[in-house]
PDB file of C-alpha atoms in Angstrom:
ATOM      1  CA  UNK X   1      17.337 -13.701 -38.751  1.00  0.00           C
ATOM      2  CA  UNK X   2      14.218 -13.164 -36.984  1.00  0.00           C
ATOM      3  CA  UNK X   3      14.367 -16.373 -35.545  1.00  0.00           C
ATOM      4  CA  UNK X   4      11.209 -18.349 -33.865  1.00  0.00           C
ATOM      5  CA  UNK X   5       8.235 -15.791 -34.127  1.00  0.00           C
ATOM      6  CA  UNK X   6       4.679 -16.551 -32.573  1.00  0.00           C
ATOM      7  CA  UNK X   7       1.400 -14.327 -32.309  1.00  0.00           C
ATOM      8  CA  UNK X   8      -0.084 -13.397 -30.904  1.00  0.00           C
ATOM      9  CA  UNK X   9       1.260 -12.488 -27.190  1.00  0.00           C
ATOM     10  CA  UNK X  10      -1.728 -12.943 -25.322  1.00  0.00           C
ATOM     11  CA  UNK X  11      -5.038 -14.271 -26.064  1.00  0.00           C
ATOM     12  CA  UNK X  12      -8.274 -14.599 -23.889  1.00  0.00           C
ATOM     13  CA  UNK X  13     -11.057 -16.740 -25.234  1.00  0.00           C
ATOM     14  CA  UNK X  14     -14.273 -18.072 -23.941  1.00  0.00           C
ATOM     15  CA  UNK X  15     -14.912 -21.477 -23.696  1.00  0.00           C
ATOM     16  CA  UNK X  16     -16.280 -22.711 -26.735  1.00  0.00           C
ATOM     17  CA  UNK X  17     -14.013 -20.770 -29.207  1.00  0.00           C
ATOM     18  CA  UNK X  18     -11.495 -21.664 -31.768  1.00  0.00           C
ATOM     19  CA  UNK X  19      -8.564 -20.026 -32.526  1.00  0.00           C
ATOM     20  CA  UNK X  20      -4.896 -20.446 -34.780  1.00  0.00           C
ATOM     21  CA  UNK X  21      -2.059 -19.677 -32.686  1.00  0.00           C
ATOM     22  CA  UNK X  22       0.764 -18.654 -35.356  1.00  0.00           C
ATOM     23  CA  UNK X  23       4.670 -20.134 -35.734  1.00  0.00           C
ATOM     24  CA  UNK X  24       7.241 -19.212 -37.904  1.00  0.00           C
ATOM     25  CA  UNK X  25      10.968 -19.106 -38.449  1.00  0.00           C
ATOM     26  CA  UNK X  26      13.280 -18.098 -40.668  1.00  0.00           C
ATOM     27  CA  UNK X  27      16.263 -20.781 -40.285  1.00  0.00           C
ATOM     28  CA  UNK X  28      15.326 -23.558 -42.711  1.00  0.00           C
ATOM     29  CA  UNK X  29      14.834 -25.943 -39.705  1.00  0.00           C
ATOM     30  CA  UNK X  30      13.149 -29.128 -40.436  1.00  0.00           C
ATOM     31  CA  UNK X  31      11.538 -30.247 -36.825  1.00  0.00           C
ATOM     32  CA  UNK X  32       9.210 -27.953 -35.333  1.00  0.00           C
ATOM     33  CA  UNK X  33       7.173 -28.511 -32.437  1.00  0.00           C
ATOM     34  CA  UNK X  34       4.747 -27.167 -30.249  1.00  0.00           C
ATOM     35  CA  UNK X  35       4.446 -27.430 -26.079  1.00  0.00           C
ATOM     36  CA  UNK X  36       2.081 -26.154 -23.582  1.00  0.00           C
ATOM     37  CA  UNK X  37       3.593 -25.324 -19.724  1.00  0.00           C
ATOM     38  CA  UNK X  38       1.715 -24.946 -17.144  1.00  0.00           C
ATOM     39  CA  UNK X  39       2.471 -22.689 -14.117  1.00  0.00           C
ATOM     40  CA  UNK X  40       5.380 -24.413 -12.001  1.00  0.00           C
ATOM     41  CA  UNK X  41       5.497 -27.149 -14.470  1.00  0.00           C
ATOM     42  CA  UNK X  42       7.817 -28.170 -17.634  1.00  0.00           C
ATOM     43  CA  UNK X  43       7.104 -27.935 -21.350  1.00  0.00           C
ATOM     44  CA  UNK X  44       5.001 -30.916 -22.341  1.00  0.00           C
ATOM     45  CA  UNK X  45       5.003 -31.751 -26.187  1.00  0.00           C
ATOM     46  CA  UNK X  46       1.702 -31.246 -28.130  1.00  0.00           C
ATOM     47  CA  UNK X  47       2.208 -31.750 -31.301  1.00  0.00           C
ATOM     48  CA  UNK X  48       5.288 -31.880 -33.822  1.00  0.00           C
ATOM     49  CA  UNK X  49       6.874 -32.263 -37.481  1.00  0.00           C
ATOM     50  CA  UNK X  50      10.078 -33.707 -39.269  1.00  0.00           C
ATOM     51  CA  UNK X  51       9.080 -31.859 -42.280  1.00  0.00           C
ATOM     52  CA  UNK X  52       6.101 -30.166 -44.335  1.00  0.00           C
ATOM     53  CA  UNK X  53       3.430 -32.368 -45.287  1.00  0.00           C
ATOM     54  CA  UNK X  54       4.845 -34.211 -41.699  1.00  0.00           C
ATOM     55  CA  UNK X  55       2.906 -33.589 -38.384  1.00  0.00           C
ATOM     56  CA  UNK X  56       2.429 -36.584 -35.234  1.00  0.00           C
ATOM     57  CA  UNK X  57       0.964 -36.143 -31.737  1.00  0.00           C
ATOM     58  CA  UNK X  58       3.881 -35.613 -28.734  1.00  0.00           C
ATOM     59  CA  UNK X  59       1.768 -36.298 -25.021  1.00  0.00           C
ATOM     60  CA  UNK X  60      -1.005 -33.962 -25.177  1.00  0.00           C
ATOM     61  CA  UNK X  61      -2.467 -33.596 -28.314  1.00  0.00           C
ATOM     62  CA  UNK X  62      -6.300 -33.848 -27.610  1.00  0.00           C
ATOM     63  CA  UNK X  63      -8.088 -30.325 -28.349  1.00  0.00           C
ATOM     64  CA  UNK X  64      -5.037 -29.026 -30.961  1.00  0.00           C
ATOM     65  CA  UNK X  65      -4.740 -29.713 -34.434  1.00  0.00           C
ATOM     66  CA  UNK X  66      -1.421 -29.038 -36.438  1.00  0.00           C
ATOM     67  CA  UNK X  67      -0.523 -28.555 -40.450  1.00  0.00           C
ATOM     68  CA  UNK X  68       2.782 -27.815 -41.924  1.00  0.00           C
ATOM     69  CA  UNK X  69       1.996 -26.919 -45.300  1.00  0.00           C
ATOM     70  CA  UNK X  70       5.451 -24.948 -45.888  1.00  0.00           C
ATOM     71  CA  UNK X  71       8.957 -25.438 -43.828  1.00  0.00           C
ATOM     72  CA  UNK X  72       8.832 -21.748 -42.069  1.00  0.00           C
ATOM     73  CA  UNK X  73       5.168 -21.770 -40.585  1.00  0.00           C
ATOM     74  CA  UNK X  74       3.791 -24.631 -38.015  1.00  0.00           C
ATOM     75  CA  UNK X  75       0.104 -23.176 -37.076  1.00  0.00           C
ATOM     76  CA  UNK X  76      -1.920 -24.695 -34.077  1.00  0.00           C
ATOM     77  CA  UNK X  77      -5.268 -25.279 -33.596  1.00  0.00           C
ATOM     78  CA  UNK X  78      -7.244 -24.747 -30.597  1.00  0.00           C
ATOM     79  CA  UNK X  79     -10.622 -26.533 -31.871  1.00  0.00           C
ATOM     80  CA  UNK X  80     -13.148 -25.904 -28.845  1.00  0.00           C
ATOM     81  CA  UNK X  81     -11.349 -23.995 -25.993  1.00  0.00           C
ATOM     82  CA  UNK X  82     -12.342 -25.178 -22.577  1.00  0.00           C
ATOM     83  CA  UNK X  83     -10.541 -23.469 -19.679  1.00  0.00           C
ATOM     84  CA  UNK X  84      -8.155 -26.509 -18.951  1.00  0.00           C
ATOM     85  CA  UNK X  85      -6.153 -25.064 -22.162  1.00  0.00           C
ATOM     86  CA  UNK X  86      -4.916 -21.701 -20.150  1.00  0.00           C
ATOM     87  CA  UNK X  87      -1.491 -22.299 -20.431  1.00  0.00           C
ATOM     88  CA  UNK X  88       1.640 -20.537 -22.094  1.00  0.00           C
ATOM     89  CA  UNK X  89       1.945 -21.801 -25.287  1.00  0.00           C
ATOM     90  CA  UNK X  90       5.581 -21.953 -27.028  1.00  0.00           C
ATOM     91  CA  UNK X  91       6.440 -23.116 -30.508  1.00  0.00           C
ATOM     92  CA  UNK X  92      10.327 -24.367 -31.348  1.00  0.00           C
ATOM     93  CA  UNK X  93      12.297 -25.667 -34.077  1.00  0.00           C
ATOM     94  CA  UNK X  94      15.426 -27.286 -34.637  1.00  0.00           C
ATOM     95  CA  UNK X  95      17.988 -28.524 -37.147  1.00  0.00           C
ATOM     96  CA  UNK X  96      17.262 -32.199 -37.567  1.00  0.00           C
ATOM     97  CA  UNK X  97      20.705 -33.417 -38.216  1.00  0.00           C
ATOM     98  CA  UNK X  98      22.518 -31.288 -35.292  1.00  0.00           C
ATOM     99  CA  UNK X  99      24.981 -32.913 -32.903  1.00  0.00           C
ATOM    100  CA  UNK X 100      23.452 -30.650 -30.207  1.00  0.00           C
ATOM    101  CA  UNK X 101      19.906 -31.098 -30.696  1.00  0.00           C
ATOM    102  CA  UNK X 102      19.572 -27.159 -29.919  1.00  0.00           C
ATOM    103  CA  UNK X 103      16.050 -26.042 -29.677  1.00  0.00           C
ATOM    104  CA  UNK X 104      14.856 -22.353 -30.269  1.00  0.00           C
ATOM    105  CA  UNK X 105      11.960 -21.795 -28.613  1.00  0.00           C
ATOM    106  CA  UNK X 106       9.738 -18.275 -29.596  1.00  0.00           C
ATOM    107  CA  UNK X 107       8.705 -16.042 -27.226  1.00  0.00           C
ATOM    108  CA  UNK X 108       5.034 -17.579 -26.288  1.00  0.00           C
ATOM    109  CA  UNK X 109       1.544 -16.809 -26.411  1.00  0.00           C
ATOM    110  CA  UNK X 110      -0.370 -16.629 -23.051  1.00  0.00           C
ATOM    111  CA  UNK X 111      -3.837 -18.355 -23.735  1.00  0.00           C
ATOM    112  CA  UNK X 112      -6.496 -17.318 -20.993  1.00  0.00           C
ATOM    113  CA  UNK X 113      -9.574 -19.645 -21.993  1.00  0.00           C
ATOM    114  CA  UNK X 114     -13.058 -18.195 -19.666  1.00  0.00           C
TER     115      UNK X 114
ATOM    116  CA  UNK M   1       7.510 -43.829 -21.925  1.00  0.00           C
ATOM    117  CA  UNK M   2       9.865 -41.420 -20.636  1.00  0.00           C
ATOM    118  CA  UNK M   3      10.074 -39.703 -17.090  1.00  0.00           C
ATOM    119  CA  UNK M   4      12.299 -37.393 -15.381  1.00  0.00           C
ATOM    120  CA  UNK M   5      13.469 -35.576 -12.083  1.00  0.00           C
ATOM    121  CA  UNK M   6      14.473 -32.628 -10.598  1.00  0.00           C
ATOM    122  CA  UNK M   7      14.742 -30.686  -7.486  1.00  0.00           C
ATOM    123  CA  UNK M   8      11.758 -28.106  -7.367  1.00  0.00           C
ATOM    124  CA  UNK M   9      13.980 -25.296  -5.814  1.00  0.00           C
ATOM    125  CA  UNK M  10      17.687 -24.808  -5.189  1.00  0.00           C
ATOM    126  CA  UNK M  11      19.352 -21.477  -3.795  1.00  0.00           C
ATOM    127  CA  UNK M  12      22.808 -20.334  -3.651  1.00  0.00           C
ATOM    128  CA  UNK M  13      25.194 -17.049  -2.352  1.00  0.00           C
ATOM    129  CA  UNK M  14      26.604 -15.039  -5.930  1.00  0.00           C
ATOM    130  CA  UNK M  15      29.921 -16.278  -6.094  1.00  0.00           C
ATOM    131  CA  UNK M  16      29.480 -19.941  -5.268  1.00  0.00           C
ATOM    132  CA  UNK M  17      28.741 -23.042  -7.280  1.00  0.00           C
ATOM    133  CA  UNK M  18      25.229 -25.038  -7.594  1.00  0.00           C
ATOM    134  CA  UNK M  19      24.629 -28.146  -9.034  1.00  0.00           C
ATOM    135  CA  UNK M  20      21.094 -29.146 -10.567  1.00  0.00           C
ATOM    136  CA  UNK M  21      20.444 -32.964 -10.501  1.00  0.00           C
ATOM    137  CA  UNK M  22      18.183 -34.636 -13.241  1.00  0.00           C
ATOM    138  CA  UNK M  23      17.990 -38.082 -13.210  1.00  0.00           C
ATOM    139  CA  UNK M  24      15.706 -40.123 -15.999  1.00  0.00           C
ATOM    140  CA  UNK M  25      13.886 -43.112 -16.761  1.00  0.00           C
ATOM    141  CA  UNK M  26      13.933 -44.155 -20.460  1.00  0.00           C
ATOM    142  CA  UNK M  27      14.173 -47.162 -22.796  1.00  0.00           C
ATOM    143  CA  UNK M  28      16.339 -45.127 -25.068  1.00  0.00           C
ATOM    144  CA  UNK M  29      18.104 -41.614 -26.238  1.00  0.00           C
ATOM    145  CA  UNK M  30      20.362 -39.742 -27.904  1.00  0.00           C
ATOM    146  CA  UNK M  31      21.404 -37.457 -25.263  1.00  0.00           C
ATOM    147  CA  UNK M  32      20.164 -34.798 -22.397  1.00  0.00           C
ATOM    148  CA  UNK M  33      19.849 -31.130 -22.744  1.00  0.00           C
ATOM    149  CA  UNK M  34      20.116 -28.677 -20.237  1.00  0.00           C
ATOM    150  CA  UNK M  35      17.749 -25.284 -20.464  1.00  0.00           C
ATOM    151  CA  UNK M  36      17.164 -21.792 -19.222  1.00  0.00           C
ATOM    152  CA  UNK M  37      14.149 -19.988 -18.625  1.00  0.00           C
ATOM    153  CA  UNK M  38      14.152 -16.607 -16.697  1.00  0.00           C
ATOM    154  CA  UNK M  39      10.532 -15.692 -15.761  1.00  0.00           C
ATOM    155  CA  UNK M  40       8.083 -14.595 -17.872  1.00  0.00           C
ATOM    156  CA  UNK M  41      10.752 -15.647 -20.804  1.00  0.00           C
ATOM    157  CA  UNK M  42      11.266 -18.238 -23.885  1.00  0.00           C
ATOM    158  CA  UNK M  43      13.273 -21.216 -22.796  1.00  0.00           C
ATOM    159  CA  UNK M  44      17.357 -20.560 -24.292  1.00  0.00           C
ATOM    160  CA  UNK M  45      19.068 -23.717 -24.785  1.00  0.00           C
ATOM    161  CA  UNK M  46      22.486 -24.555 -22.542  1.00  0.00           C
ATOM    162  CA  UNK M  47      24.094 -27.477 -22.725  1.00  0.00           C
ATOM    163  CA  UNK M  48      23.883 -30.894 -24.344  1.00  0.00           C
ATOM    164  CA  UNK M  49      25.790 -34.296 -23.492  1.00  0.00           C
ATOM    165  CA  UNK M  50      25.186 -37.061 -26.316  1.00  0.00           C
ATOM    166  CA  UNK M  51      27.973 -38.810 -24.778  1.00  0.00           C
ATOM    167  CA  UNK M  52      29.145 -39.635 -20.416  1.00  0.00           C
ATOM    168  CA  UNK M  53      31.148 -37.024 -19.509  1.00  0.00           C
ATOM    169  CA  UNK M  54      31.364 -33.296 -18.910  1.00  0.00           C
ATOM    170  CA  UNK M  55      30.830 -30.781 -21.545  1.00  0.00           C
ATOM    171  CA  UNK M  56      32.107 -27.414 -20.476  1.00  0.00           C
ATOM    172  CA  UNK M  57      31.012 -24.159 -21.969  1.00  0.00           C
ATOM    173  CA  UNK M  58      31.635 -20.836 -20.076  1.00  0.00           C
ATOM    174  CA  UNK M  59      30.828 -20.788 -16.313  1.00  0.00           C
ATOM    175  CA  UNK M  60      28.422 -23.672 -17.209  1.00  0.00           C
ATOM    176  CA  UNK M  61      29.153 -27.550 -17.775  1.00  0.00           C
ATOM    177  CA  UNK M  62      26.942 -30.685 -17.715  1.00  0.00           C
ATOM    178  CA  UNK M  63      27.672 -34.383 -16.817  1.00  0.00           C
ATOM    179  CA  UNK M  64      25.918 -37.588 -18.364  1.00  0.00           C
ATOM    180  CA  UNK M  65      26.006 -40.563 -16.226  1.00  0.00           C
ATOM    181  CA  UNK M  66      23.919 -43.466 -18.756  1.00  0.00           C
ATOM    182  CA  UNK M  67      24.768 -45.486 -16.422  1.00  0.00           C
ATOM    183  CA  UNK M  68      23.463 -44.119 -13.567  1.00  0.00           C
ATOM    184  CA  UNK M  69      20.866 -42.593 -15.664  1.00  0.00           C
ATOM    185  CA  UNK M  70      21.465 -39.460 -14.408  1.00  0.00           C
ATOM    186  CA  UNK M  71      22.845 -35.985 -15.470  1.00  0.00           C
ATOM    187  CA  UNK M  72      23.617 -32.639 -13.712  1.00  0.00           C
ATOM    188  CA  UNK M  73      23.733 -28.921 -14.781  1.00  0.00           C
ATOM    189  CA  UNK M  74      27.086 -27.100 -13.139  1.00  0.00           C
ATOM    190  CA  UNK M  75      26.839 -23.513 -12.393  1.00  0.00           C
ATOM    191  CA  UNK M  76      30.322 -21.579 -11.340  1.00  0.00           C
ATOM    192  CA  UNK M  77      30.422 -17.850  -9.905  1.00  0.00           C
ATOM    193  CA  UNK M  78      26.974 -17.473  -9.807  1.00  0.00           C
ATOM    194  CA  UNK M  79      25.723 -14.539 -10.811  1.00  0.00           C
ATOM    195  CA  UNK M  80      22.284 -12.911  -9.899  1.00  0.00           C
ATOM    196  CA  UNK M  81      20.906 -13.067 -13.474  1.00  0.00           C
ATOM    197  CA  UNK M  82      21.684 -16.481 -12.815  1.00  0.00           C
ATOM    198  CA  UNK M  83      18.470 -16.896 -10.971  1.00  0.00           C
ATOM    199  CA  UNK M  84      16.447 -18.581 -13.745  1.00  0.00           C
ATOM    200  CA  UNK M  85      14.370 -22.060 -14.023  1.00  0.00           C
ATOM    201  CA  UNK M  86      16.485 -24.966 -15.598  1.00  0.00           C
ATOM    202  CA  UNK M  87      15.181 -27.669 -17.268  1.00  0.00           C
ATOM    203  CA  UNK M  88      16.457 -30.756 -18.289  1.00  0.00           C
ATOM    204  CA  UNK M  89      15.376 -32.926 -21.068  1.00  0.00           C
ATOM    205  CA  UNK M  90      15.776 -36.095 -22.952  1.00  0.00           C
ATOM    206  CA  UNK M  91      16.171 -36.469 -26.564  1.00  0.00           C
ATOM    207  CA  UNK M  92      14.026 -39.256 -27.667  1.00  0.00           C
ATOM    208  CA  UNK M  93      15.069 -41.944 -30.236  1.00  0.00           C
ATOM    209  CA  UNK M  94      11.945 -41.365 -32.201  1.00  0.00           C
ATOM    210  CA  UNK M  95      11.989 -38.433 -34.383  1.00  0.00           C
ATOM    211  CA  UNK M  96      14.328 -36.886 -32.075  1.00  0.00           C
ATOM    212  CA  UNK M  97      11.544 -35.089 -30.095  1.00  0.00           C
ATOM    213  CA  UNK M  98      12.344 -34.405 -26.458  1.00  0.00           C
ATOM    214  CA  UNK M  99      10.956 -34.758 -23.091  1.00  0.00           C
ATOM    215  CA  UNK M 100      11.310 -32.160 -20.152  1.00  0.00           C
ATOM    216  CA  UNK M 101      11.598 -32.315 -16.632  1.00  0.00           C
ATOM    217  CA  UNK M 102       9.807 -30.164 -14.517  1.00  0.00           C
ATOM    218  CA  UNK M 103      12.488 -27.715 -13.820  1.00  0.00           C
ATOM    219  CA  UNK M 104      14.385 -26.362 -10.948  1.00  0.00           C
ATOM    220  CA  UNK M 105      14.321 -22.566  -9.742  1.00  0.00           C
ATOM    221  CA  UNK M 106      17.664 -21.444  -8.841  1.00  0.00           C
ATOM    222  CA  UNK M 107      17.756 -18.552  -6.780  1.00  0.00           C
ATOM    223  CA  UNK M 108      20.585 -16.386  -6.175  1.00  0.00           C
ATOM    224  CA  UNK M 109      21.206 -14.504  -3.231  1.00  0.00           C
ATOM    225  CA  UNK M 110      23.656 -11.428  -2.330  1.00  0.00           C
TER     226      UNK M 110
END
């Protein structure tokens, strides 16, 4: 399994611009999510989805847009980049029913907005 | 809402044991997670405690206090790759999505 894949890596944009940052994974999970940390700071929740067709707002949604159109892929929108959106962006999914409630986070995209 | 705490910065000898604090404000959850996040890197999950108590696995365990609304991470013979962020967070009621603290950087020393 490939796991929780996201592209790309990095990403500089001038303010302005839109832009898709891509999720996937490959483990049937039903919740996927998307979070935003800032430097020294934790992971605050952007947007989210129990399942495809599914998608609600976590704390920061303003400037993102979400769709789940198929259970492996959880794209998000960056609308209108302004520079407060430089930030690390990670995607994560989970099995819904799991005792644990084990996230598995991809490796990021580093968004530089000018 | 939902709202938690940790210390910004603990350090520690290799060898010893450190305990991260997280304590929480919240109407309601299932449980509190524990995560690691070396720098530069994805966030790997730890620990989890849906119930009070200790949960042990390897040289790391976590406590649940509800009733003290507050939690702690447990790290024995640290080891230099130990140095890391950790990050607790709550697992909300609704939908199951989950809040994070801000995380604490653990630094190891020789």
């Amino acid at each position: 399994n490939a796991g929780v894949t996201q592209t790309p890596k990095f990403q500089v944009l001038k303010t302005g611009q839109s832009m898709t940052l891509q999720c996937a994974q490959d483990m049937n999970h039903e919740y996927m999510s998307w979070y935003r940390q800032d430097p020294g700071m934790g992971l605050r929740l952007i947007h989210y989805s129990v399942g495809a067709g599914i998608t609600d707002q976590g704390e920061v949604p303003n400037g993102y847009n979400v769709s789940r159109s198929t259970t492996e892929d959880f794209p998000l929108r960056l609308l209108s980049a302004a520079p407060s959106q430089t930030s690390v962006y990670f995607c994560a999914s989970k099995r819904l029913a799991e005792s644990t409630d084990t996230q598995y986070f991809g490796p990021g995209t580093r968004l530089t907005v000018l | 809402g939902q709202s938690l705490e940790q210390p910004s910065e603990v350090t520690a000898v290799e060898g010893a044991i450190v305990q991260i604090n997280c304590t929480y404000q919240t109407s309601g959850f299932y449980g509190l997670s524990w995560y690691q996040q070396h720098d530069g890197g994805a966030p790997t999950f730890l620990s989890y405690n849906a119930l009070d108590g200790l949960e042990e696995t390897g040289r790391f365990s976590s406590f649940l206090s509800r009733s003290d609304s507050y939690g702690y991470l447990l790290l024995q013979e640290l080891q230099m790759k130990d140095s890391a962020s950790y990050f607790c967070a709550l697992q909300n009621t609704n939908a199951g999505k989950s809040t994070f603290g801000d995380g604490t950087t653990l630094t190891v020393k020789p």
